[in-house]
Amino acid sequence: LSPARVLESCARAGGFKYAASVRLGPGGNMVTQSLRLNYPQTLARRPVITQLIRKFDVTVNILQAQMTLDEAWLEIALSAEQAEFDRALDWLKQEGITVVPVG
């Protein structure tokens, strides 16, 4: 097994709380990264994740979330080809979401 596959297997089995990996996909490098998305309250009711998935060729796994009157955040695992991953992160930031790598 490659190191990326071992890391993915351990993460799925609960061996790591967060994992990041790079593996070769059909078009290049595939990236998976755990991220914390901090929302301004003005975006808390907007379907940002749905829009993200529709606009970009990404896979999103929601790991944790909290939406209250004081704060709104999600922890996700985002997977995509490197270029698409970067475009998706840029879009999130342009929408006013603070993106913080986790782990």
PDB file of C-alpha atoms in Angstrom:
ATOM      1  CA  LEU A   1       0.000   0.000   0.000  1.00  0.00           C
ATOM      2  CA  SER A   2       1.123   3.513  -0.737  1.00  0.00           C
ATOM      3  CA  PRO A   3       1.494   5.980   2.150  1.00  0.00           C
ATOM      4  CA  ALA A   4      -1.552   7.885   0.890  1.00  0.00           C
ATOM      5  CA  ARG A   5      -3.695   4.717   0.944  1.00  0.00           C
ATOM      6  CA  VAL A   6      -2.503   3.830   4.464  1.00  0.00           C
ATOM      7  CA  LEU A   7      -3.368   7.332   5.655  1.00  0.00           C
ATOM      8  CA  GLU A   8      -6.822   7.140   4.052  1.00  0.00           C
ATOM      9  CA  SER A   9      -7.484   3.687   5.558  1.00  0.00           C
ATOM     10  CA  CYS A  10      -6.457   4.827   9.033  1.00  0.00           C
ATOM     11  CA  ALA A  11      -8.613   7.932   8.785  1.00  0.00           C
ATOM     12  CA  ARG A  12     -11.657   5.892   7.719  1.00  0.00           C
ATOM     13  CA  ALA A  13     -11.096   3.440  10.563  1.00  0.00           C
ATOM     14  CA  GLY A  14     -10.884   6.256  13.097  1.00  0.00           C
ATOM     15  CA  GLY A  15      -7.132   5.935  13.597  1.00  0.00           C
ATOM     16  CA  PHE A  16      -6.635   9.628  12.919  1.00  0.00           C
ATOM     17  CA  LYS A  17      -9.068  12.383  13.723  1.00  0.00           C
ATOM     18  CA  TYR A  18      -7.946  14.351  10.664  1.00  0.00           C
ATOM     19  CA  ALA A  19      -6.006  13.359   7.612  1.00  0.00           C
ATOM     20  CA  ALA A  20      -4.643  14.943   4.491  1.00  0.00           C
ATOM     21  CA  SER A  21      -3.361  12.980   1.546  1.00  0.00           C
ATOM     22  CA  VAL A  22      -2.305  13.288  -2.047  1.00  0.00           C
ATOM     23  CA  ARG A  23      -2.864  10.496  -4.549  1.00  0.00           C
ATOM     24  CA  LEU A  24      -2.722  10.286  -8.300  1.00  0.00           C
ATOM     25  CA  GLY A  25      -6.064  10.604 -10.046  1.00  0.00           C
ATOM     26  CA  PRO A  26      -6.850  10.243 -13.728  1.00  0.00           C
ATOM     27  CA  GLY A  27      -6.056  13.910 -14.417  1.00  0.00           C
ATOM     28  CA  GLY A  28      -3.276  14.549 -11.934  1.00  0.00           C
ATOM     29  CA  ASN A  29      -2.933  14.969  -8.200  1.00  0.00           C
ATOM     30  CA  MET A  30      -5.968  14.259  -6.043  1.00  0.00           C
ATOM     31  CA  VAL A  31      -5.976  16.147  -2.729  1.00  0.00           C
ATOM     32  CA  THR A  32      -7.978  15.470   0.431  1.00  0.00           C
ATOM     33  CA  GLN A  33      -7.753  17.972   3.268  1.00  0.00           C
ATOM     34  CA  SER A  34      -9.699  18.531   6.463  1.00  0.00           C
ATOM     35  CA  LEU A  35     -10.809  22.145   6.778  1.00  0.00           C
ATOM     36  CA  ARG A  36     -12.711  24.276   9.254  1.00  0.00           C
ATOM     37  CA  LEU A  37     -15.091  26.704   7.578  1.00  0.00           C
ATOM     38  CA  ASN A  38     -16.015  29.669   9.771  1.00  0.00           C
ATOM     39  CA  TYR A  39     -19.171  31.364   8.532  1.00  0.00           C
ATOM     40  CA  PRO A  40     -20.246  34.926   9.114  1.00  0.00           C
ATOM     41  CA  GLN A  41     -23.804  34.945  10.488  1.00  0.00           C
ATOM     42  CA  THR A  42     -25.050  36.451   7.235  1.00  0.00           C
ATOM     43  CA  LEU A  43     -24.212  33.186   5.431  1.00  0.00           C
ATOM     44  CA  ALA A  44     -25.409  30.726   8.079  1.00  0.00           C
ATOM     45  CA  ARG A  45     -28.687  29.988   6.274  1.00  0.00           C
ATOM     46  CA  ARG A  46     -27.273  29.928   2.745  1.00  0.00           C
ATOM     47  CA  PRO A  47     -26.631  26.497   1.126  1.00  0.00           C
ATOM     48  CA  VAL A  48     -22.901  27.097   0.711  1.00  0.00           C
ATOM     49  CA  ILE A  49     -21.910  23.406   0.631  1.00  0.00           C
ATOM     50  CA  THR A  50     -24.561  22.635  -1.993  1.00  0.00           C
ATOM     51  CA  GLN A  51     -23.290  25.515  -4.120  1.00  0.00           C
ATOM     52  CA  LEU A  52     -19.684  24.365  -3.631  1.00  0.00           C
ATOM     53  CA  ILE A  53     -20.495  20.863  -4.876  1.00  0.00           C
ATOM     54  CA  ARG A  54     -22.493  22.169  -7.851  1.00  0.00           C
ATOM     55  CA  LYS A  55     -19.883  24.730  -8.939  1.00  0.00           C
ATOM     56  CA  PHE A  56     -16.804  22.522  -8.550  1.00  0.00           C
ATOM     57  CA  ASP A  57     -15.886  18.887  -9.079  1.00  0.00           C
ATOM     58  CA  VAL A  58     -15.311  18.219  -5.374  1.00  0.00           C
ATOM     59  CA  THR A  59     -16.333  15.668  -2.775  1.00  0.00           C
ATOM     60  CA  VAL A  60     -17.341  16.981   0.636  1.00  0.00           C
ATOM     61  CA  ASN A  61     -17.636  14.951   3.820  1.00  0.00           C
ATOM     62  CA  ILE A  62     -19.052  16.879   6.787  1.00  0.00           C
ATOM     63  CA  LEU A  63     -17.115  15.841   9.898  1.00  0.00           C
ATOM     64  CA  GLN A  64     -18.558  18.244  12.490  1.00  0.00           C
ATOM     65  CA  ALA A  65     -20.757  21.313  12.528  1.00  0.00           C
ATOM     66  CA  GLN A  66     -22.113  23.927  14.883  1.00  0.00           C
ATOM     67  CA  MET A  67     -24.622  26.627  14.054  1.00  0.00           C
ATOM     68  CA  THR A  68     -25.708  28.935  16.867  1.00  0.00           C
ATOM     69  CA  LEU A  69     -26.694  32.573  17.209  1.00  0.00           C
ATOM     70  CA  ASP A  70     -23.078  33.416  18.070  1.00  0.00           C
ATOM     71  CA  GLU A  71     -21.095  31.251  15.672  1.00  0.00           C
ATOM     72  CA  ALA A  72     -21.393  29.029  12.653  1.00  0.00           C
ATOM     73  CA  TRP A  73     -18.706  26.600  11.520  1.00  0.00           C
ATOM     74  CA  LEU A  74     -18.246  23.304   9.711  1.00  0.00           C
ATOM     75  CA  GLU A  75     -15.357  20.877   9.659  1.00  0.00           C
ATOM     76  CA  ILE A  76     -15.222  19.084   6.344  1.00  0.00           C
ATOM     77  CA  ALA A  77     -12.959  16.783   4.385  1.00  0.00           C
ATOM     78  CA  LEU A  78     -12.650  18.281   0.903  1.00  0.00           C
ATOM     79  CA  SER A  79     -11.365  16.113  -1.966  1.00  0.00           C
ATOM     80  CA  ALA A  80     -10.598  17.195  -5.529  1.00  0.00           C
ATOM     81  CA  GLU A  81      -7.914  17.430  -8.170  1.00  0.00           C
ATOM     82  CA  GLN A  82      -5.370  20.032  -7.030  1.00  0.00           C
ATOM     83  CA  ALA A  83      -6.460  22.790  -9.446  1.00  0.00           C
ATOM     84  CA  GLU A  84     -10.154  22.299  -8.655  1.00  0.00           C
ATOM     85  CA  PHE A  85      -9.371  22.153  -4.919  1.00  0.00           C
ATOM     86  CA  ASP A  86      -7.596  25.524  -5.149  1.00  0.00           C
ATOM     87  CA  ARG A  87     -10.462  27.071  -7.143  1.00  0.00           C
ATOM     88  CA  ALA A  88     -12.995  25.814  -4.584  1.00  0.00           C
ATOM     89  CA  LEU A  89     -10.988  27.305  -1.691  1.00  0.00           C
ATOM     90  CA  ASP A  90     -10.700  30.630  -3.501  1.00  0.00           C
ATOM     91  CA  TRP A  91     -14.476  30.663  -4.056  1.00  0.00           C
ATOM     92  CA  LEU A  92     -15.199  29.926  -0.375  1.00  0.00           C
ATOM     93  CA  LYS A  93     -12.942  32.812   0.656  1.00  0.00           C
ATOM     94  CA  GLN A  94     -14.571  35.158  -1.881  1.00  0.00           C
ATOM     95  CA  GLU A  95     -17.946  34.266  -0.374  1.00  0.00           C
ATOM     96  CA  GLY A  96     -16.704  35.507   3.009  1.00  0.00           C
ATOM     97  CA  ILE A  97     -15.931  32.180   4.661  1.00  0.00           C
ATOM     98  CA  THR A  98     -12.718  31.826   6.646  1.00  0.00           C
ATOM     99  CA  VAL A  99     -10.968  28.570   5.676  1.00  0.00           C
ATOM    100  CA  VAL A 100      -8.565  27.014   8.178  1.00  0.00           C
ATOM    101  CA  PRO A 101      -6.689  23.738   7.556  1.00  0.00           C
ATOM    102  CA  VAL A 102      -7.220  21.265  10.410  1.00  0.00           C
ATOM    103  CA  GLY A 103      -4.720  18.715  11.624  1.00  0.00           C
TER     104      GLY A 103
END
